[in-house]
C-alpha positions as semicolon CSV with decimal commas, in nm:
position;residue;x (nm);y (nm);z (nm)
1;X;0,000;0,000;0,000
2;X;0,166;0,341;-0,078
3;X;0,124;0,673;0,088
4;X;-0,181;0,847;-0,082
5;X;-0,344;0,439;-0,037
6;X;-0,261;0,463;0,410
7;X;-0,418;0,810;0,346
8;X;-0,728;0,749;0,210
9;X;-0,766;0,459;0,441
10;X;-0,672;0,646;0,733
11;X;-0,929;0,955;0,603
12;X;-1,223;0,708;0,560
13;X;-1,169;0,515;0,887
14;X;-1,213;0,846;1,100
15;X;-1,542;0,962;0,898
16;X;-1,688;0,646;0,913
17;X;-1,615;0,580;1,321
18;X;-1,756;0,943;1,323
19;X;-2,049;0,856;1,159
20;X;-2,066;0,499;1,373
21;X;-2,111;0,726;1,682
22;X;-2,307;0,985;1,505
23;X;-2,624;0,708;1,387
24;X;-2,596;0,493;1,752
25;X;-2,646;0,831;1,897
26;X;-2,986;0,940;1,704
27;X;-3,071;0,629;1,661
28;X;-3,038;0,432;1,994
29;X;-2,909;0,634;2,254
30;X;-3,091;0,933;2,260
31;X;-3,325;0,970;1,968
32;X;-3,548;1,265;1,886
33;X;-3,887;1,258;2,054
34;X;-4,115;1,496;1,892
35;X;-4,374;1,524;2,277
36;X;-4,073;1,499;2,472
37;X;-3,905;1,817;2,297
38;X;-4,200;1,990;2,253
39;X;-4,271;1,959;2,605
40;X;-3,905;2,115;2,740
41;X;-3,842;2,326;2,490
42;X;-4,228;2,459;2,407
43;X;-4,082;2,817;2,326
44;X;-3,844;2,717;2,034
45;X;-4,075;2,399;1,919
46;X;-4,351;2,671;1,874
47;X;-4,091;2,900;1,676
48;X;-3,902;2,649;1,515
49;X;-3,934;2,337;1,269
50;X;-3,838;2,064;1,438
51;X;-3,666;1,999;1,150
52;X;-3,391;2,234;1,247
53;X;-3,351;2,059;1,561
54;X;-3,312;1,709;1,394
55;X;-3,039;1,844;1,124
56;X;-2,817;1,946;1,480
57;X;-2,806;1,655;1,619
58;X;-2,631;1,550;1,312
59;X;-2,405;1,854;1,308
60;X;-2,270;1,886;1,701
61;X;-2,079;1,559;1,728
62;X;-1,860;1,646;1,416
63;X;-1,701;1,869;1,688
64;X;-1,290;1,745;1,665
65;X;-1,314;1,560;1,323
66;X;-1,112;1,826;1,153
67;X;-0,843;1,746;1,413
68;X;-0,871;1,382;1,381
69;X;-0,788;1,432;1,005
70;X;-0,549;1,670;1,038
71;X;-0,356;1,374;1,250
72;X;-0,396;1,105;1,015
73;X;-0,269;1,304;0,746
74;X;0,017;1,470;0,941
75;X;0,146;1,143;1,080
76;X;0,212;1,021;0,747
77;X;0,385;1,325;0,662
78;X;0,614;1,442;0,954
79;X;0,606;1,091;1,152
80;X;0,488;1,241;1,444
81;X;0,128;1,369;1,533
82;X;-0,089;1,408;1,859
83;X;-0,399;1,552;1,954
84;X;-0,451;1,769;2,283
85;X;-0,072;1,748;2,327
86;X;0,089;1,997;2,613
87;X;0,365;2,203;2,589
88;X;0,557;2,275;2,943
89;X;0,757;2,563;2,977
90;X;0,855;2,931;3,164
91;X;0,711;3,277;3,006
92;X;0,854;3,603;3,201
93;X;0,648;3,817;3,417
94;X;0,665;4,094;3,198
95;X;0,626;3,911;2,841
96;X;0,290;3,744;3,032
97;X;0,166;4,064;3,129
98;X;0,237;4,211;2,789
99;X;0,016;3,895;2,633
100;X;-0,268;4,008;2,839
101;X;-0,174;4,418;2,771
102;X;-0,173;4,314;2,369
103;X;-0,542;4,102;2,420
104;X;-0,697;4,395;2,634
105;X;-0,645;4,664;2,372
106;X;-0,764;4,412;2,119
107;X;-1,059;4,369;2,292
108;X;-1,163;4,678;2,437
109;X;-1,071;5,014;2,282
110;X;-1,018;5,295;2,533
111;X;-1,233;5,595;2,513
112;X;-1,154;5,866;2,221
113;X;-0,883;5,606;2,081
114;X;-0,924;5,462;1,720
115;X;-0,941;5,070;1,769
116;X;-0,628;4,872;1,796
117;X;-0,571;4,628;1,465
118;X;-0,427;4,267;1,514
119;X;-0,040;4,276;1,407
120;X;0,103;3,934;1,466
121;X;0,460;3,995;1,373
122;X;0,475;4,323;1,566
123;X;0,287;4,218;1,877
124;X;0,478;3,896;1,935
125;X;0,792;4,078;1,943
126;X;0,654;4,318;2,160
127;X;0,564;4,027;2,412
128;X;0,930;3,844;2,344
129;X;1,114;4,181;2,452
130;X;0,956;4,208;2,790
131;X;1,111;3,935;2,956
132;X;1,144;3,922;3,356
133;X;1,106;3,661;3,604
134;X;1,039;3,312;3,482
135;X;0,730;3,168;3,567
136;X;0,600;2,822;3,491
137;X;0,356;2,767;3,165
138;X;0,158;2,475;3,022
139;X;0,017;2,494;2,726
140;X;-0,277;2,270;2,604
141;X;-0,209;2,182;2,152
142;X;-0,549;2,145;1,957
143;X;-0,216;1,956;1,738
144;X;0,097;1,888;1,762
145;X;0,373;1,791;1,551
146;X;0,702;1,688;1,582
147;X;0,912;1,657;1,224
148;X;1,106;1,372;1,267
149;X;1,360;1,428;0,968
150;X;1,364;1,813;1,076
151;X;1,327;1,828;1,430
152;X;1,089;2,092;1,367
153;X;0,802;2,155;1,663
154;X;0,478;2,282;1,517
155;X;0,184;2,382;1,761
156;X;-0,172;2,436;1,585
157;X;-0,457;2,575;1,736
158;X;-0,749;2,482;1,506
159;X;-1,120;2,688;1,451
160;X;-1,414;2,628;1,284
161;X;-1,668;2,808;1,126
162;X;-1,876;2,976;1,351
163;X;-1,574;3,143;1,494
164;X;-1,607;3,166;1,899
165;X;-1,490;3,532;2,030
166;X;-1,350;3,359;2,342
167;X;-1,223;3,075;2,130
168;X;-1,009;3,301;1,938
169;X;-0,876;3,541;2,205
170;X;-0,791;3,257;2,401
171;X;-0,625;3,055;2,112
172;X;-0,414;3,380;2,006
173;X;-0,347;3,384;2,441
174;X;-0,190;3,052;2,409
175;X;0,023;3,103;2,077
176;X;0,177;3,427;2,216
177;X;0,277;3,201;2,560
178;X;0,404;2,891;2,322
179;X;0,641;3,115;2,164
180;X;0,781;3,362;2,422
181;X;0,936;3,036;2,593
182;X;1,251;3,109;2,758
183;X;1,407;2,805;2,593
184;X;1,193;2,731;2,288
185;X;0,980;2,434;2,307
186;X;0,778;2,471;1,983
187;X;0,916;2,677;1,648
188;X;0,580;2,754;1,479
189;X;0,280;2,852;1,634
190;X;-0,025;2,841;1,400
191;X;-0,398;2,930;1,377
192;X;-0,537;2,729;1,123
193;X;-0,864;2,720;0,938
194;X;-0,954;2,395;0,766
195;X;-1,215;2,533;0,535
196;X;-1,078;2,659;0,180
197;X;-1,224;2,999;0,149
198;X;-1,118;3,310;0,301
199;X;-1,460;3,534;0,188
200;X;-1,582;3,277;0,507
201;X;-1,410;3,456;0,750
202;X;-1,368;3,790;0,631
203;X;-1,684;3,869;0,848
204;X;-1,659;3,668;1,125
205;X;-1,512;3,739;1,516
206;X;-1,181;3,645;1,431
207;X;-1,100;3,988;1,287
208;X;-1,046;4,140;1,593
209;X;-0,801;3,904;1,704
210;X;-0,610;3,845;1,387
211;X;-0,564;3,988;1,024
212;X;-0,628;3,681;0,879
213;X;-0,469;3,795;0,513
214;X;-0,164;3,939;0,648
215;X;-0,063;3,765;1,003
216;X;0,136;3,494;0,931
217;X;0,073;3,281;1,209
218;X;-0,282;3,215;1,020
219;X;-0,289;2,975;0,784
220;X;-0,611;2,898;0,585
221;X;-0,744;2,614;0,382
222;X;-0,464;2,458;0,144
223;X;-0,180;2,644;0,335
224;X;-0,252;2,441;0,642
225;X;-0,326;2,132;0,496
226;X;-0,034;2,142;0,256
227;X;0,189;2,240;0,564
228;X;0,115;1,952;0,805
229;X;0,006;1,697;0,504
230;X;0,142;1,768;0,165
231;X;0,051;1,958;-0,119
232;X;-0,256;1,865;-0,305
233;X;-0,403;1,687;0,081
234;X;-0,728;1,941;0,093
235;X;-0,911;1,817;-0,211
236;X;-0,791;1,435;-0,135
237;X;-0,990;1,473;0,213
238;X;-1,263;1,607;0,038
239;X;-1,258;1,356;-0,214
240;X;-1,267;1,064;0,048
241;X;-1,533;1,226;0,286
242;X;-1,765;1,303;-0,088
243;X;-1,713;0,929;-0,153
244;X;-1,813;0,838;0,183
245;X;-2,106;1,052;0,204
246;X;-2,306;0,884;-0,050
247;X;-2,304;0,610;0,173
248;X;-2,391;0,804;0,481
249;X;-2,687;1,050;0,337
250;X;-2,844;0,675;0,232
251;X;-2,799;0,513;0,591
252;X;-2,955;0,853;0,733
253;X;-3,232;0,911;0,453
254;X;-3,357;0,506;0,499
255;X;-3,270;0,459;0,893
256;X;-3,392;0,814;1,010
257;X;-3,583;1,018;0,807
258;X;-3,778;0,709;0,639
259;X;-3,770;0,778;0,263
């Protein structure tokens, strides 16, 4: 079997134990009760198709796939892949308090002041200059990745589409600590969006956390998949989970929705 073969495989066996848990969920352990719903949630079942309801219990547990992907594919790229990996370490007093100094102004712009813009490159150094007494850090990896030809260290914090305010700020939070390390333990922090498009965040909260077309710790779409599992990786995913999900949309249009 050959590399793009172990891929596919590897792609296809975390959509399809996804969609193992997804069905025994809906279907056995807690499937939708039309009385039972409308009786605790009679405000929204009187507002909203219960339709709506139905289609997100298919949508929330595909919380952490992107991450389980992103591992298969990196392992067979770099070696070396984990999930939820932490990153132990000392940040100085004053670089910690100039993390929280950057995020404040980010987040709330003083009276008569124009607001602050994200600046990656000029905020990290910022934080990396200020130094002072070493305290101990621990940092918590949506991904990590250890090269093992390069000895590289990447550290990924990954988002999805809705973006979460707090989900960002604290992301960017935990980049700035990774890399102000008094001895280095990573040497690339990144944010990375899976999804291809950048016109899909352009609006979103992440904006006032990072310039997503200029920052360099962001990477989007094909520049994050390329990065951690070779070029050309995206559309292979998407290829896999498309073949897959003729499959699925069956099982769940026969098994669920009865037609």
């Amino acid at each position: 079997m050959n590399k793009q073969e172990r891929v596919a495989l590897a792609i296809k066996e975390v959509v399809s134990k996804m969609m193992d848990r997804v069905m025994e969920n809906v279907l056995v352990n807690d499937p939708f009760v039309k009385e039972k719903h409308h009786a605790s949630k009679p405000l929204y079942a009187a507002l909203v198709p219960d339709e709506i309801f139905i289609e997100r219990r298919f949508v929330t547990p595909f919380g952490g796939v992107w991450e389980r992907l992103a591992q298969v594919v990196a392992i067979e790229a770099h070696g070396n892949c984990s999930m939820g990996h932490t990153v132990n370490g000392t940040v100085g007093t004053e670089s910690l308090r100039r993390i929280q100094e950057v995020l404040n102004k980010l987040e709330h712009s003083a009276k008569g002041i124009d607001k602050v813009k994200p600046n990656w490159k000029i905020e990290l150094e910022y934080i990396k200059q200020g130094g002072g007494e070493p305290i101990p850090v621990s940092v918590t990896c949506d991904i990590f990745i250890h090269n093992e030809t390069t000895n590289k260290k990447y550290a990924f914090e990954i988002d999805k589409m809705p973006s979460d305010n707090f989900q960002a700020k604290a992301s960017k939070e935990k980049m700035f600590k990774l890399l102000a390390m008094n001895l280095p333990q990573v040497d690339f922090a990144f944010f990375a969006l899976p999804y291809n498009e950048i016109k899909n965040y352009q609006d979103s909260l992440l904006t006032k956390w990072f310039d997503i077309q200029e920052d360099e710790s962001v990477l989007i779409g094909d520049s994050f998949w390329n990065l951690i599992g070779g070029e050309g990786i995206y559309n292979n995913i998407m290829k896999e989970i498309t073949l897959f999900g003729e499959s699925s949309k069956k099982q769940i249009c026969e098994e669920y929705l009865d037609f």
